[in-house]
């Protein structure tokens, strides 16, 4: 099991008129804590590429479960399972949750695999 992240950026406004409720976002995903992640996001650039967030950017972290290997004639796919953590950028700061609602159209800006660094053992 591992985690992937996806950054999305608003590309326009939706023409669909939708009403609905957004469910409360989880704040814990296994050992990943939304509070710790948002604190890190607001203290330094955690991305390994040139990136400057803008208002309404969203970051989502999902758990991935690799499927068992199949014979060569079948693809080895992965599937997203369980929950996710969501963050949005607004007024020079990352926040926990999802702020877009149904009015924005998003496009994937960048994605990758989450690297978890154990700070206690980082210097050993």
XYZ file of C-alpha atoms in Angstrom:
124
model
C 0.000 0.000 0.000
C 1.191 3.513 -0.762
C -0.222 7.017 -1.305
C -0.513 9.281 -4.331
C -1.120 13.011 -4.500
C -2.866 15.072 -7.149
C -2.708 18.842 -7.562
C -5.593 20.379 -9.470
C -6.112 23.884 -10.755
C -9.321 25.682 -11.726
C -9.729 26.054 -15.486
C -13.156 27.659 -15.551
C -16.648 27.759 -14.169
C -19.166 25.001 -14.671
C -22.366 25.740 -16.534
C -24.185 23.065 -14.554
C -26.442 24.232 -11.782
C -26.148 21.676 -9.003
C -27.294 21.668 -5.448
C -25.895 19.251 -2.949
C -24.062 18.701 0.259
C -20.363 18.193 0.611
C -19.536 15.607 3.203
C -17.156 16.426 6.021
C -13.584 15.710 5.008
C -11.563 13.117 6.942
C -8.550 14.443 8.856
C -6.665 11.154 9.236
C -5.643 8.594 6.620
C -3.737 5.753 8.249
C -0.570 7.394 9.605
C -1.112 10.601 7.617
C -2.598 13.486 9.595
C -4.242 16.379 7.736
C -3.199 18.777 10.505
C 0.485 17.822 10.169
C 0.372 17.946 6.380
C -1.266 21.399 6.245
C 1.297 22.684 8.776
C 4.125 21.409 6.555
C 2.492 22.792 3.392
C 2.315 26.243 5.006
C 5.873 26.173 6.341
C 7.798 25.245 3.169
C 7.509 24.023 -0.408
C 7.098 20.241 -0.163
C 7.057 19.658 -3.915
C 10.140 18.565 -5.873
C 9.262 20.758 -8.873
C 8.837 24.492 -9.448
C 5.366 25.247 -8.108
C 3.692 28.385 -6.838
C 0.153 27.725 -5.542
C -2.675 30.051 -6.500
C -6.143 30.540 -5.001
C -8.426 27.523 -5.474
C -5.616 25.027 -6.142
C -6.490 21.705 -4.541
C -4.316 18.859 -3.281
C -5.711 15.392 -2.690
C -3.881 12.447 -1.134
C -5.292 8.951 -1.708
C -4.399 5.464 -0.540
C -3.481 2.997 -3.306
C -3.619 -0.774 -3.018
C -1.609 -2.639 -5.681
C -3.511 -5.544 -7.160
C -1.964 -9.006 -7.200
C 0.222 -9.804 -10.180
C -1.450 -11.599 -13.057
C 0.039 -13.595 -15.926
C 1.825 -11.586 -18.642
C -1.251 -11.399 -20.851
C -3.124 -9.351 -18.224
C -2.220 -5.872 -17.044
C -1.020 -5.279 -13.500
C -3.247 -2.413 -12.379
C -3.573 -0.566 -9.129
C -6.739 0.700 -7.571
C -7.530 3.559 -5.254
C -9.131 2.368 -2.074
C -10.621 3.899 0.998
C -10.600 7.528 1.864
C -8.527 10.555 0.996
C -7.274 13.812 2.460
C -8.099 17.086 0.710
C -6.537 20.531 0.935
C -7.182 23.823 -0.846
C -5.138 26.994 -1.239
C -6.779 30.304 -0.405
C -5.358 33.738 0.523
C -1.696 32.645 0.706
C -2.400 29.601 2.853
C -3.280 25.911 2.573
C -6.432 24.754 4.395
C -7.877 21.341 5.205
C -10.920 20.381 3.171
C -12.339 21.006 -0.235
C -13.500 24.488 -1.169
C -14.405 24.100 -4.830
C -17.960 22.924 -4.607
C -19.697 22.283 -7.902
C -19.106 25.633 -9.562
C -15.456 25.147 -10.575
C -13.971 22.980 -13.316
C -10.594 21.523 -12.313
C -7.769 20.084 -14.372
C -4.920 17.958 -13.043
C -1.840 20.155 -12.750
C 0.594 17.521 -11.457
C 0.527 14.219 -9.588
C 2.949 11.802 -7.977
C 3.692 9.361 -5.217
C 3.824 10.524 -1.594
C 7.217 10.098 0.033
C 6.960 9.733 3.792
C 10.098 10.810 5.628
C 10.594 9.644 9.181
C 12.042 12.796 10.806
C 13.316 10.854 13.821
C 15.515 8.665 11.639
C 16.238 11.235 8.939
C 19.701 12.113 10.301
C 20.810 8.532 11.027
